[in-house]
Amino acid sequence: MIRDYITADLAQALANAQRSSEIPAVEIPPIQLARGRVQGVDYATSIAMQLARTTRMPPAKIAGIIVKYLAENPDYTAEAINGYVNFSLSASYLGAQVEKILAEPSEWGKTKSGLGKKAQVEHGSANPTGYATIGSGRNVVVGDTLANTLEACGYELHREWYINDAGSQVRVFGASIFARYAQALGRYEPMPEKGYQGDDVIEVASELAKSKGDVYLAMPREQAVRELGLLGIAGVMTHIKATLARLNIRYDNFFSEKSLYETGQAAAAVELLRAKGLIVEHDGAQWFSEDGSPIRSGQARKRTSEDYSAAASAEQRLIEPGAAEGLVERDDLQEPAEKGKKPPIQVVIMRSAAVIPNPEERATYFCSDLPYAWNKVQVRGFNPAVYVWGEDHQADVDRVLAGARALGLPDGAVRIIIYRFITLLRGGQEVRMGKRIGNAIWIDDVLGDIGVDAFRYIMLSRSVDTKFAFDLDLLKEQSDTNPVYYVQYGHARICSIERRVQEEAWPVNMSAPVAVRMTSEFALVRKLLELPEIVETVAGLLQPHHYTTYARELAQAFSKFYDECRIKDSPPDVAGSRLKLARAARLTLAKVLALMGMSTPERM
RNA sequence: GUCCCAAUAGCUCAGUUGGAUAGAGCGUUUGCUUGCGGAGCAAAAGGCCGGGAGUUCGAAUCUCUCUUGGGACACCA
């Protein structure tokens, strides 16, 4: 990498300057070479400013000395400005890089940071109790893009969806399916309390009624609910997979939560922790306690959201005089943690029989999270195992990380990213979605109005840390004005040029070297060469929105080049150089679109 | 109460290891076409980077604090 060897040259120059006493023999901090922020500058270092204090010399003078001691190099020029040492890559170096892209197009954009390592991205992973909602759209698009990214970094990559098919919600779902199934066959069955009211459940149940007939009405009800529940999950997953396929998302595996219990992995993980003394009993329930300390009182108590908010406002106190006192009491219950010290993580893994009679439903989600993390990292060797979670799981992050530590998994092997939920707007009003109450909006509902590429672009275009509004009334408009088309347009334009070169036999000398001359050519090449750095940035931060910014900037750099540097009617050598540059731009546009999971149209 | 996230141009948002004149899209105003695809290019206007303090040669970025908005904190799923 050019960056590494410029850094090495810098260190050498500094050492030489110190040897000849032009710079005092002070300790040199690690040299950081940043991307240039000024036009025409590829890299810059502020080392001279950092040395100003210890050397008692003005930064500009130090920078000047450094430049003097840098050996001549055909690949770059160095210049001291404002105390910075700026490096500009030479036209010959930039041209050679373009040739390199064209020589091995399939390698372009790949990096080596993950070579020889296995990684997993687990995303999607919603309860299999309904079709894929818009909300999960952000999850799968972000997850899929991160998976593409780690793959580009050289990881052997595995894409997984975790099916929460254990626990009591599955029974409620089964009962809902059963009721709808019976209704479809003309027999009235009431929906269970807190049942799933959505049309999707009706649809899946009717299909089952059609394909299976009335056999489940004849068998004992418990059995029918259980079996129909499993069939219902399968039906929902089939539908979800079809939606994912529309979004160009594929998985290597759908992992069953239930299987963790059937294979004994759940019990094994708990036993491992028990042997370490981290499983503690409290009020008949089993808890994981990070440091084995007894369970703090107050936690086991059922609380409502009002209990947490100290702001029992003045009005509220007037209406409910008891509220204020209640708060005081509850605050007492919560044992104060030592100041400046986080309390140890303590979380229920197995509910008490007194509270949940059914033994199959006593394990909590967290109880599955432990063996699942173990399975990913220790059994299957994924490092990192990336989890993509919605913000409703933010409290689980510390727990799972604590569990991973307790299980002895290597630091950093479990990486969890939390994305903020999107807000849905209809008629300017926020739409609250819920699968249970049956007003969810499915991804399939909007893909007709908004193309897959535009949908993915919207889901990717903002940092996962920010929530954003998805206006259901403006879908068409959001699609039409979507920046993805600008990016794709650049790609299609280049394809068009290449077609015409062929078909109309323009005089183009493709063996002429890439000669970078014009401002827009320099800018375009520099932008192209950023691709591997962007890939590494996305992989490191697990923030895929950087692609959308980069893709637009790249397309813009191409447009300016297109405007300034004509290929048609240029001398054959110039035309050849420019056509090669355009082709490298096409490959780079295609690569970044592919990373984002979008199509690369040759005509629009 | 504790924790997480956000606050940057009229609107929607970028701003990776602290660095040079804080950027883009949309919107507004104005130019560019007998040019390889005008879904384009060029330009203008528009900013106490929520407030305050601190660290630093240097802060939108780091620390503390306050304000505002969203979310999480169950033997729910």
XYZ file of C-alpha atoms (C1' of nucleotides) in Angstrom:
681
model
C 0.000 0.000 0.000
C 1.250 3.401 -1.014
C 0.157 4.803 2.276
C 2.425 2.494 4.234
C 5.461 3.288 2.238
C 4.950 7.033 2.349
C 4.739 6.654 6.118
C 7.987 4.701 6.092
C 9.631 7.362 3.917
C 8.498 9.999 6.391
C 10.017 8.134 9.313
C 13.255 7.809 7.377
C 13.314 11.510 6.534
C 12.763 12.436 10.161
C 15.485 10.103 11.319
C 17.911 11.590 8.804
C 17.008 15.124 9.798
C 17.640 14.245 13.425
C 20.950 12.585 12.631
C 22.150 15.759 10.970
C 20.765 17.762 13.926
C 18.429 19.872 11.848
C 15.693 18.594 14.107
C 16.519 18.000 17.788
C 16.697 14.399 18.958
C 13.265 14.329 20.563
C 10.994 11.342 20.626
C 8.914 11.058 17.466
C 5.240 10.192 18.012
C 3.686 7.587 15.699
C 3.268 9.100 12.263
C -0.312 9.353 11.095
C -0.993 9.784 7.438
C -4.472 11.148 6.869
C -6.462 11.520 3.678
C -5.870 14.933 2.224
C -8.678 17.406 2.717
C -7.398 19.954 0.293
C -7.781 19.709 -3.417
C -4.974 17.906 -5.164
C -3.606 16.472 -1.944
C -3.859 12.728 -1.498
C -2.309 12.344 1.925
C -1.178 14.694 4.622
C 0.504 14.463 7.972
C 0.409 16.885 10.849
C 3.550 15.450 12.416
C 5.299 18.830 12.259
C 2.615 20.407 14.453
C 2.858 17.589 16.914
C 6.593 18.081 17.127
C 6.392 21.851 17.531
C 6.295 21.816 21.305
C 9.038 19.287 22.048
C 11.411 20.679 19.432
C 10.544 24.324 20.185
C 10.457 24.980 16.482
C 7.674 26.456 14.373
C 5.670 23.747 12.558
C 6.226 25.305 9.146
C 9.989 25.083 9.591
C 9.848 21.424 10.690
C 7.627 20.571 7.751
C 10.064 22.250 5.415
C 12.981 20.256 6.812
C 11.051 17.001 6.479
C 10.329 17.707 2.838
C 13.997 18.498 2.245
C 15.011 15.111 3.648
C 12.429 13.116 1.696
C 14.082 11.289 -1.156
C 12.901 11.899 -4.691
C 10.159 9.468 -5.581
C 8.425 9.028 -8.935
C 5.169 8.055 -7.241
C 4.506 11.231 -5.322
C 5.568 14.768 -4.567
C 5.727 16.283 -1.110
C 5.131 19.872 -0.162
C 5.154 21.770 3.127
C 2.116 24.005 3.563
C 0.745 25.592 6.731
C 2.723 23.206 8.868
C 1.403 20.172 7.053
C 3.427 17.890 4.872
C 1.218 17.202 1.886
C 1.661 14.368 -0.539
C 0.292 14.343 -4.049
C 0.363 11.139 -6.020
C 1.935 11.545 -9.428
C 0.084 11.211 -12.690
C 2.187 8.199 -13.578
C 1.361 6.455 -10.316
C -2.357 7.197 -10.689
C -2.341 6.001 -14.285
C -0.617 2.780 -13.301
C -3.277 2.156 -10.649
C -6.000 2.449 -13.261
C -4.198 -0.090 -15.422
C -4.045 -2.363 -12.413
C -7.800 -2.191 -11.890
C -8.350 -3.113 -15.536
C -5.846 -5.936 -15.421
C -7.645 -7.726 -12.585
C -11.196 -6.433 -12.406
C -12.448 -9.279 -10.239
C -9.880 -8.454 -7.544
C -10.686 -4.760 -7.500
C -12.192 -3.566 -4.235
C -11.153 -6.630 -2.303
C -8.958 -6.256 0.737
C -7.040 -8.741 2.778
C -7.960 -7.972 6.363
C -10.157 -11.043 6.673
C -8.147 -13.556 4.713
C -8.051 -16.980 6.295
C -10.719 -16.067 8.845
C -14.364 -16.992 9.210
C -17.044 -14.437 9.946
C -20.775 -14.522 10.275
C -23.439 -11.907 9.935
C -26.693 -12.824 11.575
C -29.517 -10.564 10.549
C -33.232 -10.562 9.965
C -34.022 -12.967 12.758
C -37.502 -11.697 13.533
C -39.981 -13.889 15.323
C -41.491 -16.159 12.684
C -44.936 -14.953 13.594
C -45.648 -12.823 10.567
C -44.406 -11.629 7.195
C -41.410 -9.339 6.821
C -42.294 -5.783 7.852
C -40.785 -2.516 6.711
C -39.085 -2.338 10.076
C -37.161 -5.509 9.409
C -36.263 -4.071 6.012
C -33.582 -1.958 7.598
C -32.276 -4.977 9.450
C -31.894 -7.242 6.435
C -30.544 -4.585 4.092
C -27.958 -3.372 6.584
C -27.041 -6.936 7.509
C -26.764 -8.082 3.918
C -24.543 -5.137 3.033
C -22.281 -5.779 6.006
C -22.057 -9.399 4.924
C -21.048 -8.335 1.413
C -18.450 -6.069 2.968
C -16.827 -8.674 5.185
C -16.772 -10.989 2.217
C -14.930 -8.306 0.249
C -12.427 -8.127 3.106
C -11.579 -11.752 2.479
C -13.536 -13.409 5.251
C -15.100 -16.759 4.620
C -18.565 -15.496 5.266
C -21.719 -17.076 6.574
C -25.155 -15.459 6.491
C -27.642 -16.623 9.041
C -31.198 -16.011 10.174
C -32.068 -17.025 13.719
C -35.588 -18.399 14.044
C -37.089 -17.805 17.459
C -39.139 -20.973 17.376
C -38.982 -21.766 21.076
C -40.943 -20.222 23.897
C -44.467 -19.175 24.574
C -44.965 -16.775 21.684
C -44.822 -19.744 19.380
C -47.721 -21.288 21.255
C -49.724 -18.092 21.003
C -48.922 -17.983 17.312
C -49.922 -21.648 16.964
C -53.203 -20.961 18.690
C -53.782 -18.006 16.366
C -53.116 -20.187 13.344
C -55.391 -22.844 14.751
C -58.243 -20.375 15.226
C -57.872 -18.979 11.702
C -57.548 -22.466 10.297
C -60.765 -23.572 11.962
C -62.507 -20.400 10.804
C -61.384 -21.059 7.250
C -63.056 -24.455 7.511
C -66.253 -22.902 8.755
C -65.902 -23.673 12.428
C -65.789 -20.818 14.876
C -62.769 -20.715 17.137
C -61.976 -17.671 19.243
C -58.584 -16.028 18.800
C -56.365 -16.462 21.839
C -55.723 -13.563 24.133
C -52.950 -11.433 22.637
C -53.283 -13.465 19.448
C -51.820 -12.401 16.122
C -54.518 -10.433 14.366
C -52.810 -9.788 11.040
C -54.013 -10.734 7.594
C -50.833 -12.695 7.096
C -51.900 -15.203 9.731
C -55.290 -15.574 8.052
C -53.579 -16.125 4.723
C -51.181 -18.770 6.030
C -53.951 -20.540 7.946
C -56.275 -20.580 4.930
C -53.527 -22.094 2.817
C -53.107 -24.784 5.437
C -56.841 -25.408 5.473
C -56.729 -25.822 1.728
C -53.696 -28.064 1.568
C -54.238 -30.152 4.683
C -58.008 -30.353 4.891
C -59.700 -30.694 8.258
C -57.409 -33.321 9.819
C -56.350 -30.951 12.599
C -59.917 -30.435 13.718
C -60.162 -34.142 14.428
C -57.104 -34.487 16.637
C -56.730 -33.351 20.247
C -56.607 -29.602 20.414
C -53.213 -29.318 22.129
C -51.610 -31.449 19.464
C -53.343 -29.564 16.673
C -52.151 -26.230 18.037
C -48.587 -27.488 18.305
C -48.463 -29.043 14.867
C -50.251 -26.195 13.145
C -47.925 -23.787 14.897
C -44.924 -25.482 13.297
C -46.615 -25.569 9.907
C -47.543 -21.922 10.341
C -43.941 -20.990 11.061
C -42.858 -22.873 7.972
C -45.498 -21.058 5.926
C -44.438 -17.682 7.239
C -40.779 -18.428 6.614
C -41.540 -19.446 3.036
C -43.212 -16.100 2.530
C -40.365 -14.212 4.196
C -37.816 -15.995 2.026
C -39.718 -14.942 -1.084
C -39.653 -11.329 0.085
C -35.942 -11.570 0.821
C -35.324 -12.996 -2.625
C -36.993 -9.920 -4.118
C -34.511 -7.838 -2.135
C -31.593 -9.919 -3.448
C -30.935 -11.334 -0.014
C -29.943 -14.944 0.480
C -28.942 -16.864 3.557
C -26.639 -19.798 4.117
C -28.625 -21.037 7.050
C -31.790 -20.571 9.054
C -30.862 -21.461 12.607
C -33.532 -22.851 14.889
C -33.545 -21.620 18.468
C -35.340 -24.800 19.440
C -32.447 -26.897 18.147
C -30.240 -25.489 20.896
C -32.434 -27.351 23.394
C -32.901 -30.476 21.323
C -29.161 -30.954 20.886
C -28.380 -30.264 24.534
C -26.248 -27.205 23.754
C -28.414 -24.984 25.920
C -28.020 -27.242 28.923
C -24.290 -27.574 28.300
C -23.767 -23.820 28.289
C -25.734 -23.415 31.497
C -23.732 -26.188 33.134
C -20.513 -24.517 32.093
C -21.602 -21.343 33.827
C -22.911 -23.245 36.806
C -19.510 -24.846 37.240
C -18.068 -21.350 37.393
C -20.594 -20.437 40.068
C -22.361 -17.889 37.886
C -25.813 -19.475 38.031
C -27.680 -18.255 41.072
C -31.109 -19.206 42.305
C -33.516 -16.542 43.450
C -37.215 -16.854 44.242
C -37.369 -20.187 42.471
C -35.894 -18.842 39.238
C -32.401 -19.386 37.875
C -30.310 -16.329 37.146
C -27.086 -15.652 35.385
C -25.016 -13.445 37.623
C -21.926 -12.034 35.945
C -19.771 -12.238 39.060
C -21.728 -14.865 40.930
C -23.014 -12.308 43.405
C -26.459 -12.782 44.931
C -29.374 -11.308 43.030
C -30.083 -7.716 43.961
C -33.530 -7.234 45.332
C -35.970 -5.157 43.393
C -35.129 -6.660 40.049
C -37.550 -9.526 40.217
C -40.422 -7.247 40.752
C -42.711 -6.619 37.876
C -42.566 -2.969 36.911
C -44.367 -0.775 34.469
C -42.858 1.980 32.454
C -44.374 4.545 34.799
C -42.350 3.106 37.619
C -39.177 4.097 35.877
C -39.991 7.631 35.031
C -39.264 9.830 37.962
C -41.325 12.472 36.298
C -44.563 11.783 37.968
C -45.583 15.226 36.873
C -47.483 17.655 38.989
C -50.703 16.936 37.148
C -50.241 13.240 37.551
C -49.801 13.650 41.267
C -53.020 15.575 41.410
C -54.878 12.830 39.597
C -53.123 9.955 41.317
C -51.958 11.027 44.721
C -50.452 7.607 45.313
C -48.085 7.808 42.376
C -45.455 9.872 44.091
C -45.266 7.662 47.161
C -45.135 4.594 44.966
C -42.077 5.951 43.267
C -40.245 6.505 46.495
C -40.985 2.995 47.525
C -39.729 1.560 44.268
C -36.581 3.596 44.333
C -35.892 2.061 47.700
C -36.344 -1.340 46.215
C -33.688 -0.758 43.622
C -30.497 -1.255 45.479
C -28.174 1.586 44.587
C -25.072 0.511 42.752
C -21.716 1.650 44.043
C -20.922 5.062 42.737
C -18.992 5.102 39.505
C -19.251 1.372 39.180
C -21.602 -0.501 36.944
C -23.629 -3.110 38.791
C -22.944 -6.676 37.689
C -25.190 -8.042 34.963
C -27.892 -10.253 36.408
C -30.565 -11.762 34.226
C -33.081 -14.569 34.469
C -32.403 -17.594 32.348
C -35.006 -19.983 33.740
C -38.287 -18.759 35.128
C -39.716 -20.285 38.260
C -42.334 -23.004 38.075
C -44.570 -20.934 40.294
C -44.789 -18.240 37.635
C -44.637 -20.267 34.420
C -46.106 -23.740 34.857
C -45.167 -25.090 31.449
C -41.577 -26.390 31.659
C -41.023 -25.836 27.940
C -41.574 -22.142 28.305
C -39.437 -21.513 31.351
C -36.247 -20.705 29.477
C -35.907 -17.031 28.589
C -34.482 -15.646 25.352
C -31.282 -14.945 27.154
C -31.011 -18.609 28.050
C -30.808 -19.324 24.306
C -28.449 -16.441 23.639
C -25.710 -18.071 25.702
C -25.408 -21.369 23.807
C -26.059 -19.578 20.534
C -23.067 -17.308 21.037
C -21.015 -20.300 22.109
C -22.156 -22.214 19.059
C -21.227 -19.394 16.705
C -17.809 -18.619 18.060
C -16.554 -21.796 19.677
C -18.288 -24.535 17.704
C -18.385 -22.950 14.260
C -15.381 -20.666 14.610
C -16.843 -17.341 13.521
C -14.803 -14.366 14.575
C -16.353 -11.915 14.395
C -19.907 -13.110 14.797
C -21.861 -9.994 13.913
C -25.379 -9.511 15.246
C -27.711 -6.970 13.687
C -30.332 -5.976 16.220
C -33.084 -3.415 16.439
C -33.023 -0.888 19.210
C -35.617 -2.831 21.165
C -32.756 -5.162 22.034
C -30.333 -2.492 23.177
C -30.536 -3.672 26.767
C -29.540 -7.175 25.722
C -26.218 -6.061 24.284
C -24.417 -5.838 27.614
C -25.985 -9.073 28.746
C -24.897 -11.089 25.772
C -21.419 -9.573 25.904
C -21.229 -10.448 29.597
C -22.430 -13.953 28.791
C -19.803 -14.291 26.073
C -17.103 -13.200 28.503
C -18.352 -15.624 31.117
C -18.276 -18.440 28.577
C -14.673 -17.552 27.838
C -15.208 -16.450 24.241
C -12.413 -14.265 22.862
C -12.791 -10.518 23.191
C -14.357 -8.889 20.176
C -15.634 -12.141 18.701
C -19.211 -11.111 19.397
C -19.991 -7.822 17.689
C -23.478 -6.433 18.037
C -24.753 -3.478 16.109
C -27.969 -1.758 17.049
C -29.887 0.094 14.404
C -32.524 2.670 15.273
C -36.064 1.995 14.140
C -37.564 3.759 11.201
C -40.672 5.821 11.702
C -43.506 5.306 9.262
C -45.520 8.286 8.162
C -48.897 8.263 6.502
C -50.761 11.494 5.945
C -48.054 13.219 7.935
C -48.918 11.101 10.950
C -46.738 8.492 12.535
C -48.047 4.964 12.012
C -47.451 2.636 14.912
C -46.948 -0.907 13.740
C -47.520 -4.144 15.531
C -47.719 -7.687 14.266
C -50.026 -8.612 17.101
C -52.569 -5.915 16.497
C -52.363 -6.661 12.812
C -51.549 -3.259 11.340
C -48.038 -4.023 10.206
C -46.923 -2.872 6.783
C -45.112 -5.500 4.787
C -42.094 -4.950 2.629
C -44.028 -6.531 -0.234
C -46.645 -3.793 0.074
C -44.199 -1.053 -0.857
C -41.913 -2.765 -3.348
C -44.472 -2.144 -6.062
C -44.232 1.605 -5.604
C -40.575 1.808 -4.851
C -37.960 -0.178 -6.680
C -35.767 -2.648 -4.823
C -32.669 -0.572 -5.493
C -34.271 2.626 -4.228
C -35.611 0.778 -1.201
C -32.193 -0.555 -0.347
C -30.627 2.826 -0.921
C -33.001 4.503 1.495
C -32.385 1.841 4.112
C -28.640 2.280 3.730
C -28.351 6.001 3.354
C -28.284 6.938 6.998
C -26.140 5.955 9.910
C -27.663 3.035 11.819
C -27.547 5.303 14.893
C -30.205 7.642 13.576
C -33.851 6.974 13.183
C -35.515 8.249 10.068
C -38.976 8.660 8.672
C -40.262 6.563 5.806
C -43.174 8.415 4.282
C -45.640 5.961 2.800
C -47.349 8.726 0.845
C -44.146 9.759 -0.873
C -42.936 6.348 -1.977
C -43.217 7.123 -5.663
C -41.463 10.435 -5.217
C -38.788 8.948 -2.987
C -38.211 6.381 -5.661
C -38.109 8.797 -8.603
C -35.670 11.198 -6.971
C -33.547 8.503 -5.417
C -29.797 9.083 -5.762
C -29.264 5.461 -6.707
C -30.433 6.323 -10.224
C -27.756 8.960 -10.545
C -25.187 6.328 -9.688
C -26.700 3.791 -12.050
C -27.008 6.444 -14.733
C -23.261 6.929 -14.639
C -22.830 3.209 -15.102
C -25.290 3.046 -17.986
C -23.637 5.995 -19.709
C -20.259 4.302 -19.672
C -21.810 1.132 -21.042
C -23.330 3.203 -23.794
C -19.974 4.699 -24.731
C -18.324 1.300 -24.766
C -21.103 -0.023 -26.982
C -20.687 2.786 -29.461
C -16.919 2.421 -29.555
C -17.492 -1.164 -30.605
C -20.405 -0.683 -32.945
C -19.178 2.455 -34.675
C -15.493 1.528 -34.552
C -14.249 4.813 -33.136
C -10.519 5.272 -33.581
C -9.346 4.402 -30.079
C -5.903 3.152 -29.170
C -6.442 0.877 -26.185
C -2.760 0.106 -25.813
C -1.968 3.739 -25.071
C -1.107 4.160 -21.388
C -3.535 5.868 -19.051
C -2.370 9.451 -18.968
C -3.956 11.560 -16.275
C -3.965 15.185 -17.359
C -7.171 17.085 -16.711
C -8.423 18.201 -13.310
C -11.480 16.004 -13.592
C -9.298 13.038 -14.506
C -7.183 13.473 -11.409
C -10.308 13.811 -9.290
C -11.913 10.732 -10.799
C -8.875 8.499 -10.369
C -8.453 9.624 -6.784
C -12.079 8.853 -6.091
C -11.798 5.413 -7.676
C -8.810 4.528 -5.577
C -10.712 5.213 -2.371
C -12.824 2.093 -2.809
C -10.702 -0.327 -0.737
C -10.464 2.213 2.062
C -14.233 2.627 2.085
C -14.660 -1.139 2.295
C -12.348 -1.263 5.283
C -14.090 1.671 6.915
C -17.482 0.001 6.589
C -16.086 -3.281 7.893
C -14.401 -1.615 10.819
C -17.282 0.587 11.905
C -20.067 -1.725 10.717
C -21.702 1.373 9.249
C -22.779 0.711 5.665
C -24.099 4.216 4.952
C -20.606 5.279 3.898
C -21.229 3.453 0.643
C -24.115 5.700 -0.319
C -22.014 8.806 0.159
C -19.124 7.289 -1.725
C -21.265 6.021 -4.584
C -22.746 9.449 -5.176
C -19.360 11.170 -4.988
C -17.947 8.644 -7.407
C -20.801 9.130 -9.850
C -20.332 12.874 -9.546
C -16.611 12.607 -10.236
C -17.432 10.593 -13.318
C -20.016 13.121 -14.519
C -17.494 15.913 -14.312
C -14.957 13.822 -16.167
C -17.595 12.987 -18.756
C -18.348 16.646 -19.187
C -14.759 17.766 -19.465
C -13.062 14.868 -21.211
C -14.626 13.675 -24.404
C -13.695 10.319 -25.837
C -15.392 10.671 -29.180
C -13.387 12.700 -31.695
C -10.299 12.794 -29.470
C -6.947 11.621 -30.838
C -6.742 7.817 -30.586
C -4.188 7.822 -27.749
C -6.186 10.295 -25.688
C -9.403 8.445 -26.451
C -7.801 5.167 -25.379
C -6.560 6.606 -22.110
C -9.939 8.108 -21.342
C -11.872 5.028 -22.316
C -9.736 2.991 -19.950
C -10.379 5.466 -17.193
C -14.112 5.346 -17.941
C -14.008 1.566 -17.825
C -12.283 1.604 -14.447
C -15.002 3.988 -13.278
C -17.645 1.585 -14.555
C -16.045 -1.308 -12.692
C -15.873 0.728 -9.516
C -19.471 1.901 -9.783
C -20.520 -1.691 -10.372
C -18.507 -2.847 -7.386
C -19.980 -0.375 -4.944
C -23.496 -1.029 -6.263
C -22.904 -4.738 -5.803
C -21.683 -4.194 -2.255
C -24.936 -2.385 -1.547
C -26.840 -5.216 -3.223
C -28.134 -3.107 -6.090
C -28.324 -3.805 -9.787
C -25.975 -2.375 -12.404
C -28.088 -1.589 -15.448
C -26.384 -1.215 -18.826
C -29.308 0.828 -20.167
C -31.868 2.895 -18.337
C -33.985 6.972 38.595
C -30.118 4.193 35.362
C -28.461 3.295 30.459
C -28.367 3.918 24.864
C -29.036 7.201 20.520
C -29.762 11.910 18.294
C -29.320 17.649 17.884
C -24.740 20.448 11.737
C -27.813 25.167 5.724
C -35.087 26.331 4.637
C -35.839 20.488 4.535
C -33.337 15.419 4.669
C -28.666 14.107 6.085
C -22.845 13.180 5.424
C -18.500 14.628 8.019
C -13.393 7.261 9.302
C -7.713 7.559 13.243
C -9.017 15.466 16.524
C -6.270 19.212 11.609
C -6.274 23.487 6.613
C -11.873 27.873 3.960
C -17.557 22.581 7.908
C -19.903 19.290 2.856
C -23.849 16.794 -0.254
C -28.879 15.935 -1.984
C -33.584 18.336 -2.316
C -35.569 23.294 -2.529
C -34.519 28.686 -4.223
C -31.879 32.020 -7.966
C -28.794 32.171 -12.506
C -25.959 30.366 -16.586
C -24.486 26.033 -20.131
C -27.078 21.926 -25.541
C -25.804 22.671 -34.149
C -21.070 17.697 -28.051
C -19.882 10.070 -26.272
C -27.296 9.470 -22.852
C -29.509 16.899 -19.935
C -31.587 11.294 -14.916
C -26.120 16.051 -16.740
C -22.408 20.307 -15.893
C -21.130 25.304 -13.852
C -22.278 29.185 -10.354
C -24.913 32.022 -6.325
C -27.541 32.581 -1.860
C -28.119 29.919 2.686
C -24.235 27.853 9.171
C -22.855 31.236 16.861
C -22.050 22.527 14.081
C -28.346 22.794 20.612
C -26.125 26.004 25.305
C -21.909 26.275 28.714
C -17.161 24.717 30.605
C -12.666 21.775 29.996
C -8.418 19.007 27.480
C -5.171 20.358 23.141
C -0.566 23.954 19.188
C -5.792 22.832 17.022
C -12.503 20.496 18.755
C -18.556 19.528 14.729
C -15.258 15.305 16.391
C -12.582 13.856 22.962
C -14.269 14.849 28.540
C -17.856 17.007 31.946
C -22.471 19.479 32.443
C -27.201 21.406 31.034
C -31.453 21.617 27.470
C -34.618 19.223 23.875
C -36.363 14.799 21.225
C -36.500 9.309 20.600
C -35.657 4.503 22.732
C -34.429 0.675 26.396
C -34.424 -1.059 31.395
C -40.281 -7.406 33.219
C -39.921 -14.545 35.873
C -43.300 -9.872 28.063
C -42.338 -11.928 23.447
